[in-house]
Coordinates of C-alpha atoms in Angstrom, one line a residue:
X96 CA -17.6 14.3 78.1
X97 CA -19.5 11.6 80.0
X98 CA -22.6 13.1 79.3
X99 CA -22.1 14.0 75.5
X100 CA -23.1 11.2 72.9
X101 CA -23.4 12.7 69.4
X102 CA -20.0 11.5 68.2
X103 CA -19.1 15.0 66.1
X104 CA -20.0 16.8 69.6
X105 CA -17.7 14.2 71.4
X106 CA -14.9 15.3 69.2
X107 CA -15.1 19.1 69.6
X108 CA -15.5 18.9 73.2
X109 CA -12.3 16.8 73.1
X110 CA -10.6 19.1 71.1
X111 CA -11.8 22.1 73.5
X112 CA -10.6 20.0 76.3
X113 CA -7.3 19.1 75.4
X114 CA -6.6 22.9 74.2
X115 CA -6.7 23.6 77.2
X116 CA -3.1 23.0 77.7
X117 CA -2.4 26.2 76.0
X118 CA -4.1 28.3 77.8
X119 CA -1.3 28.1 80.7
X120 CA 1.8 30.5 79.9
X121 CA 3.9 28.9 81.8
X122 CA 5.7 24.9 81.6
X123 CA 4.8 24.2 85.5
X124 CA 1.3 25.1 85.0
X125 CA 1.5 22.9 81.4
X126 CA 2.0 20.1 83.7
X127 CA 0.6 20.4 86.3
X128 CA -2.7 20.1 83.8
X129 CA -1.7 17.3 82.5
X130 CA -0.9 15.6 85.6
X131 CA -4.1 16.6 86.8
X132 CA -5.7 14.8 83.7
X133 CA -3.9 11.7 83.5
X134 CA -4.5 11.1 87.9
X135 CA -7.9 11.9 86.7
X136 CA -8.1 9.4 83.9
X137 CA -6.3 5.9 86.0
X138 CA -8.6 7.1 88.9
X139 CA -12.4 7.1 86.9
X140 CA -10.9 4.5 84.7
X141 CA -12.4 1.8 86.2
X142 CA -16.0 3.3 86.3
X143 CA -16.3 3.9 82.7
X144 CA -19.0 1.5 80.9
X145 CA -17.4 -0.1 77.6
X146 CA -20.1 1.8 75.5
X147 CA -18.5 5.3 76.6
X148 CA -14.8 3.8 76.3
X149 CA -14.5 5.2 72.4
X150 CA -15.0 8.9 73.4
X151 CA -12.2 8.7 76.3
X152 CA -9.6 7.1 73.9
X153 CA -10.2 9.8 71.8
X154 CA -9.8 12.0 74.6
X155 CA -6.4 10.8 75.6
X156 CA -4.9 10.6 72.1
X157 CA -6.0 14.5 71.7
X158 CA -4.3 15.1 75.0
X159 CA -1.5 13.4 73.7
X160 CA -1.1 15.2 70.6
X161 CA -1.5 18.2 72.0
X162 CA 1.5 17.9 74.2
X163 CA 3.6 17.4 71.8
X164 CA 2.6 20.0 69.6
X165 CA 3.3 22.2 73.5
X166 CA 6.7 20.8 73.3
X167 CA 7.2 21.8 69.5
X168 CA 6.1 25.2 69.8
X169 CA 9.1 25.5 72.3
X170 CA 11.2 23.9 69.6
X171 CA 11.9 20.5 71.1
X172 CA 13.8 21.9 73.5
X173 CA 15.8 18.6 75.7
X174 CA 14.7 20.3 78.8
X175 CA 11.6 20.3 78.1
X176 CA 11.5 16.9 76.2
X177 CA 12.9 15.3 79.5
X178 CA 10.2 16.8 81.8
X179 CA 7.5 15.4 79.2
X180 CA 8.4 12.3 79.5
X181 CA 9.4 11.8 83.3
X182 CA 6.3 13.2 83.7
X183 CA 4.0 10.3 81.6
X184 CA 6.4 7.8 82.7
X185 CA 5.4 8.5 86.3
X186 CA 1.7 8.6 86.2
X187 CA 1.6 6.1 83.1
X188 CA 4.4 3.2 83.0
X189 CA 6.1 3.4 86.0
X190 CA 4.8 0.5 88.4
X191 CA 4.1 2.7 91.2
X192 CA 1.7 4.6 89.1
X193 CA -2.0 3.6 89.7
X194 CA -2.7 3.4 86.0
X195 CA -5.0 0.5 85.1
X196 CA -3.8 -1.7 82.1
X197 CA -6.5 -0.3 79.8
X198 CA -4.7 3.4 80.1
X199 CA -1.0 1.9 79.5
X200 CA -1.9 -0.5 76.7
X201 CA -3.8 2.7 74.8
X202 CA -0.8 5.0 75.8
X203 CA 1.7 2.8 74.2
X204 CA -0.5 1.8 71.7
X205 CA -1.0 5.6 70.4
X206 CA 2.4 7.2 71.2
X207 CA 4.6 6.8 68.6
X208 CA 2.0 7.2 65.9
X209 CA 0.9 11.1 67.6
X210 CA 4.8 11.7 67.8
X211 CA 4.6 11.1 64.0
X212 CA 2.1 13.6 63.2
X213 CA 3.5 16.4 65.0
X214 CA 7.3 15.8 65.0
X215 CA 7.7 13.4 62.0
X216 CA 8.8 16.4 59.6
X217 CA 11.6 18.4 62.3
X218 CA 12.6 16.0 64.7
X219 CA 16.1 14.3 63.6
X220 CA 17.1 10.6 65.0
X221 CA 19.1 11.8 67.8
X222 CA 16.0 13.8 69.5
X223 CA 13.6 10.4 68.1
X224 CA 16.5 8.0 70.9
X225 CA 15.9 10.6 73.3
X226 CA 11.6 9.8 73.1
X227 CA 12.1 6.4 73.3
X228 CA 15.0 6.1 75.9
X229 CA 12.3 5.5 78.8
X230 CA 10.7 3.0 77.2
X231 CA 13.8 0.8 76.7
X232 CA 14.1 1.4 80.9
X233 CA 10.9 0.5 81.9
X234 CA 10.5 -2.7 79.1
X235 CA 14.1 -3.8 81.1
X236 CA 12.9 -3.4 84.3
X237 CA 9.1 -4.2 84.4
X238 CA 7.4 -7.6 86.0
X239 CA 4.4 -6.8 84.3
X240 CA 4.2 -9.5 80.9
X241 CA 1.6 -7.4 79.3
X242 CA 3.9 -4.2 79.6
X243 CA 6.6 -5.8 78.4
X244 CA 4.5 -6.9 75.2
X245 CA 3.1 -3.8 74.6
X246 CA 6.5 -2.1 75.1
X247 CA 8.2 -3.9 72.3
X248 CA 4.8 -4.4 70.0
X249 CA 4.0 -0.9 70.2
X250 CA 7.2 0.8 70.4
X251 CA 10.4 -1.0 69.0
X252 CA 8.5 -3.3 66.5
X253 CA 7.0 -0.5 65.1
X254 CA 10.0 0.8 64.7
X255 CA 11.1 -1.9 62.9
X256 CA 8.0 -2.0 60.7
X257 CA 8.1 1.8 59.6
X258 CA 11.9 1.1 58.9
X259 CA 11.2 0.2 54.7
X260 CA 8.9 3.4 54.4
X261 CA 11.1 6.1 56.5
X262 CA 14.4 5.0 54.2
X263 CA 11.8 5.4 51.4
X264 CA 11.0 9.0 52.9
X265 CA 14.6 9.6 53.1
X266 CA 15.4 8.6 49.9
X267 CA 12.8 10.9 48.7
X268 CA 13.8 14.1 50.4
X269 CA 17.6 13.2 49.1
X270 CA 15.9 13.1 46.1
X271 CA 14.4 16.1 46.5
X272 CA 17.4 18.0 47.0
X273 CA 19.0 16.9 44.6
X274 CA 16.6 18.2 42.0
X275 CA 16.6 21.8 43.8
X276 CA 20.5 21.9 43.0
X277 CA 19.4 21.1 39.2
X278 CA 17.0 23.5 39.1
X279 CA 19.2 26.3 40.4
X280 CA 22.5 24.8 37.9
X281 CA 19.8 25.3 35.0
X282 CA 18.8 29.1 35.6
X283 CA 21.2 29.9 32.7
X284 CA 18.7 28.9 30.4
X285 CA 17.5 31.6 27.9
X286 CA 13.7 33.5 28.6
X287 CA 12.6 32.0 25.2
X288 CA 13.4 28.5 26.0
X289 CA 10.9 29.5 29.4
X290 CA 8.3 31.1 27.3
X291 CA 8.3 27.9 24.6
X292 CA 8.2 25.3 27.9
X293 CA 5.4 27.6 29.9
X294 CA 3.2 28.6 26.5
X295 CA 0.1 25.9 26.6
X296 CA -0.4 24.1 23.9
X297 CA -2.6 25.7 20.5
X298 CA -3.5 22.5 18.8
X299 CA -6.9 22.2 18.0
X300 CA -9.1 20.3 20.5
X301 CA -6.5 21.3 23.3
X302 CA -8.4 23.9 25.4
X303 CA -6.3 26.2 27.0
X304 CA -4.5 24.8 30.5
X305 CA -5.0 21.3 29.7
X306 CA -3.2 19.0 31.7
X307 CA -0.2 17.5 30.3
X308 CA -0.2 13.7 29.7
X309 CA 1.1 11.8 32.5
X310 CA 0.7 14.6 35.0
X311 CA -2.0 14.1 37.8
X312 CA -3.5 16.6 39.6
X313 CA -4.1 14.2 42.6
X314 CA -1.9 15.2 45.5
X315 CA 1.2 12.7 45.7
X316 CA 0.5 9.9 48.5
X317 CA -2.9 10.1 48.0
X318 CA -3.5 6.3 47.1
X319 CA -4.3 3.4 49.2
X320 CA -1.4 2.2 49.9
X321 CA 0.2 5.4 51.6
X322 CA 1.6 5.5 54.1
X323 CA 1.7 8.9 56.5
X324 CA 4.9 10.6 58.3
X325 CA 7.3 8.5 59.9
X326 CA 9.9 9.1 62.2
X327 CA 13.5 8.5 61.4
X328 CA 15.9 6.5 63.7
X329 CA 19.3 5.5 64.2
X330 CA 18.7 2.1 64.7
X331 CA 22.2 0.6 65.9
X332 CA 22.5 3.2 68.4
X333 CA 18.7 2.1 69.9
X334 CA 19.6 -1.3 69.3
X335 CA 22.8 -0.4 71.5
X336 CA 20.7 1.7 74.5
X337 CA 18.2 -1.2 74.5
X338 CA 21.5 -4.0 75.2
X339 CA 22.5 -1.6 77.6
X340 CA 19.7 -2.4 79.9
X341 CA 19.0 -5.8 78.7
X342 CA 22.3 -7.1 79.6
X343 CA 22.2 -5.6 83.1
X344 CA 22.4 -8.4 86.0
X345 CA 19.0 -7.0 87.5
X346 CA 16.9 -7.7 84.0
X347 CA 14.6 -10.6 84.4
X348 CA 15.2 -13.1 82.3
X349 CA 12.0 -13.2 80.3
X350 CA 12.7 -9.3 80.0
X351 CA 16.0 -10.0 78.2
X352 CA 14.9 -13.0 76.3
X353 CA 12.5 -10.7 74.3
X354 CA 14.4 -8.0 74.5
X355 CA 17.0 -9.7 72.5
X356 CA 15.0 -10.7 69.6
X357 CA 14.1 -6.9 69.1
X358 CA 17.7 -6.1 69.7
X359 CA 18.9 -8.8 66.8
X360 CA 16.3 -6.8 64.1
X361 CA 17.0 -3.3 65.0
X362 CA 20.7 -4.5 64.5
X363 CA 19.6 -6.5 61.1
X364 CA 18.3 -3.0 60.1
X365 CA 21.5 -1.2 60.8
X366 CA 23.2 -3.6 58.4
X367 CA 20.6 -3.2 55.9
X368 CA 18.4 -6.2 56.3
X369 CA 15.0 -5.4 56.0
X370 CA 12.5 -8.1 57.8
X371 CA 10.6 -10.0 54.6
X372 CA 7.5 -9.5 55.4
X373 CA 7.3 -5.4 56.0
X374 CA 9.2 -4.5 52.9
X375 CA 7.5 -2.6 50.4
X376 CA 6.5 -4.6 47.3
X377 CA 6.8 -2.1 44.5
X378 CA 10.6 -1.3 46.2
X379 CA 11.8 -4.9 46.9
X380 CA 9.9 -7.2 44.7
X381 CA 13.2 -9.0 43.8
X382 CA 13.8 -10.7 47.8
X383 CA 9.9 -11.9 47.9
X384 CA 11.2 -13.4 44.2
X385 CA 14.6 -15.1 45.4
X386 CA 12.6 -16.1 48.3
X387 CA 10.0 -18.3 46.7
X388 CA 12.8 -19.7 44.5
X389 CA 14.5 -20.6 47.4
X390 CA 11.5 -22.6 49.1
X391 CA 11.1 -24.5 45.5
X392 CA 14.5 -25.7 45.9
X393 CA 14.2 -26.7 49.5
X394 CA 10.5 -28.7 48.6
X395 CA 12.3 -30.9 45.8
X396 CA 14.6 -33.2 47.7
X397 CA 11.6 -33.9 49.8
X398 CA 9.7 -34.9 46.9
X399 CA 12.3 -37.1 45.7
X400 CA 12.8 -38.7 48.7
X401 CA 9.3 -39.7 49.1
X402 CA 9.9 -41.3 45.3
X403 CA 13.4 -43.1 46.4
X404 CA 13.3 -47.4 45.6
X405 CA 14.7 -47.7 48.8
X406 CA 11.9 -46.9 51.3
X407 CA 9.3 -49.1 50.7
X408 CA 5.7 -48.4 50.9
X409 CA 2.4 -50.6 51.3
X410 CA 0.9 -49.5 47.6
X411 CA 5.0 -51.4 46.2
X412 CA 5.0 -54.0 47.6
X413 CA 5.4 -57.7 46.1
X414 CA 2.9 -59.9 47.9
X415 CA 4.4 -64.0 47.5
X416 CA 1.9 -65.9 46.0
X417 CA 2.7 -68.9 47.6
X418 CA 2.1 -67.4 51.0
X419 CA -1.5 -68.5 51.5
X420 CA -0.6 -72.1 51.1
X421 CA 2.2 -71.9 53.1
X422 CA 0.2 -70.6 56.1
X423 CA -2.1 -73.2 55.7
X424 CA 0.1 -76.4 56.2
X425 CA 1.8 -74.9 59.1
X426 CA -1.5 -74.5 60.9
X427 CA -2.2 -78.3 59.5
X428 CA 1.3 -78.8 61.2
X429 CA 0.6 -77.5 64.5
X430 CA -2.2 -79.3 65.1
X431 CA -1.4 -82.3 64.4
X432 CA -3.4 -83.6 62.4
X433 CA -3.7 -84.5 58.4
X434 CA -3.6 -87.6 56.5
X435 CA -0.1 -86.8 55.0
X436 CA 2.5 -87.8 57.4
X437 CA 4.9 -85.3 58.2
X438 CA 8.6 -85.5 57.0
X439 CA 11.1 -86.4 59.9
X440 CA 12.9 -82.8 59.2
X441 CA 10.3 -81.5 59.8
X442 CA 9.2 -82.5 62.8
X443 CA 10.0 -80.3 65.9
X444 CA 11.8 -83.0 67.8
X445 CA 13.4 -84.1 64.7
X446 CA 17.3 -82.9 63.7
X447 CA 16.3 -80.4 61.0
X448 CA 13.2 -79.0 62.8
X449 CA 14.5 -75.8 64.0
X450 CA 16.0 -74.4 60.8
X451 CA 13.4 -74.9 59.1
X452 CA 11.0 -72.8 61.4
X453 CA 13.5 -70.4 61.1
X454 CA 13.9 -70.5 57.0
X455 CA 9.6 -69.9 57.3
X456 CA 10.1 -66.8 59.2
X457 CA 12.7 -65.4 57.0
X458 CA 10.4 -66.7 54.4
X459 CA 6.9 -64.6 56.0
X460 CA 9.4 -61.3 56.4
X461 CA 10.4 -61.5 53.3
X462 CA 7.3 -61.1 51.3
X463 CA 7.2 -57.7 52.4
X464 CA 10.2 -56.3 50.5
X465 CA 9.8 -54.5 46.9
X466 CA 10.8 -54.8 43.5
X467 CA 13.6 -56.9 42.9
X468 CA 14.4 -58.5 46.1
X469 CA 10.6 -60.2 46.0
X470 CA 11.7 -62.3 42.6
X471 CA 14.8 -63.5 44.9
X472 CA 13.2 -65.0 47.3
X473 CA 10.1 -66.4 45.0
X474 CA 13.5 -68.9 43.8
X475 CA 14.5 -69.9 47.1
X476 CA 11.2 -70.5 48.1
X477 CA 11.1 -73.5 45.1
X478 CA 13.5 -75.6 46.0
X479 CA 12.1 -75.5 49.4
X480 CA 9.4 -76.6 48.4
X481 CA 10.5 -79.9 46.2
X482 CA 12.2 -80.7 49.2
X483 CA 8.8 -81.4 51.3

């Protein structure tokens, strides 16, 4: 594999590789090959150049998928299930384990999505708990931050993001059934009836086995938007096994802090919430609609308030026309000088001086108030001014 770098070549040999795991009869010998492999993989890890990283990913996912499709030959047996797991959550997750980050981020990157290829169509919700119960162990108990990100990015909020399109699968297969029982109530129809509904049609311009209108002959799914398998869950009882070890005394604190959030969505689920942004349009169009409608009506008090007589702003306000003169015979006043003598109550010493100073200030704040108020005080400024 190190040596190989024609990209189709890359992918057989990792496909002959990873086959290898059936060539051993026995479980023990099953893993001890795969032990072998991942020791192999955190020990060269380091080593590898970034141009040959593509081809190893590849490698692990294949060695991946290929244990599961070991364990699903044995028909998910628990037993065996359990041994899977305590086996890549020793040479993988556990802290002990010399696995560099690169080989834990790409593990828990690609996990749930191989379990969905093989397992998606057999395995039921309470064997889907039993694959993830290790990871709500180690997420509780880890000190390493980028674990713990990857733990609930990779594993629980994908959960949470698949949730819209595995009820959508569900519906589908109820769906499904449902229509099996109506074919089998309506075998009491007559042979002609058959014959009339089989016979293609003999219109001219029709050729024989023309497709009917409306009827594709594109597999279903087959679009962009589809989605592949995706695994069921029962997502108050992982919301429940994921408190159980967030809640314990030895959980760090930034362990259950996250933990929680994850917890309060798989729980939002369980009641039938579905997070906004990962529900399917075509499915729930209305809650994207109620939601806009909602933000509309949030955005026009604001704009009102920006609008309201009593906040006043620089572009409404009622300059005093008078101000500019004003200004100018108080400087002419504080200097002292001028032909015009000044008025004895207005002098600073004299019995009316401080009032006055104190009328001008009220006077200078003033101008800076809007609309009405401005025409007020433009009419006590007058008399003021036939008083001087």
């Amino acid at each position: 594999m190190w040596m190989q770098d024609k990209p189709l070549l890359q992918e057989e040999l990792g496909r002959t590789i990873s086959q290898l795991l059936h060539a051993f009869q026995t479980t023990e010998a099953q893993h001890l090959f795969l032990r072998t492999f991942w020791q192999t993989m955190n020990r060269e890890w380091t080593g590898i150049d970034r141009l040959r990283l593509d081809k190893f990913y590849m490698l692990m996912r294949m060695v991946l998928n290929e244990s599961l499709k070991a364990l699903k030959m044995r028909g998910w047996e628990e037993r065996q299930i359990e041994q899977l797991l305590e086996l890549l959550t020793t040479e993988i997750l556990h802290p002990d384990s010399q696995a560099p980050s690169g080989v834990k981020s790409h593990f828990l990157e690609i996990f749930l999505e191989e379990l969905s290829k093989v397992g998606a169509a057999e395995l039921t919700a309470d064997q889907n708990l039993k694959f993830v119960e290790p990871f709500c162990t180690i997420a509780a108990r880890t000190q390493d931050s980028l674990v713990l990100h990857n733990i609930t990015r990779g594993i629980f909020e994908a959960i949470v993001e698949q949730a819209p399109f595995a009820i959508e699968d569900l519906l589908d297969e109820l769906d499904a059934q449902e229509g099996e029982e109506g074919t089998s109530e309506d075998e009491g129809t007559s042979e002609d009836e058959e014959c009339e509904r089989d016979a293609p049609s003999m219109q001219p311009g029709s050729p024989r086995g023309a497709a009917l209108p409306g009827r594709s002959d594109e597999p279903p799914g087959g679009g962009e938007d589809a989605v592949g398998p995706v695994l069921q869950f029962d997502y108050e009882a992982v919301a429940g096994r994921l408190f159980a070890v967030a809640s314990e005394q030895s959980t760090p604190s930034q362990n259950r802090k996250r933990l929680y959030k994850v917890i309060r969505k798989l729980q939002d689920l369980a009641e039938g919430v579905f997070p906004e942004d990962d529900v399917p349009e075509k499915a729930y169009r209305n809650l994207r609609d109620e939601e806009q409608e909602r933000r509309t009506k949030k955005r026009l008090p604001k704009a009102r308030s920006q609008n309201h007589p009593g906040k006043g702003r620089k572009e409404d306000s009622c300059p005093d026309p008078s101000s500019g003169s004003k200004r100018r015979m108080r400087r002419r006043q504080r200097r002292g000088s001028g032909a015009e003598p000044v008025a004895p109550q207005e002098q600073r010493g004299g019995p009316g001086g401080r009032g006055t100073r104190k009328k001008r200030r009220w006077l200078r704040a003033g101008a800076k108030v809007k609309g009405a108020r401005c025409q007020e005080l433009q009419t006590e400024q007058r008399p003021l001014q036939s008083r001087k």
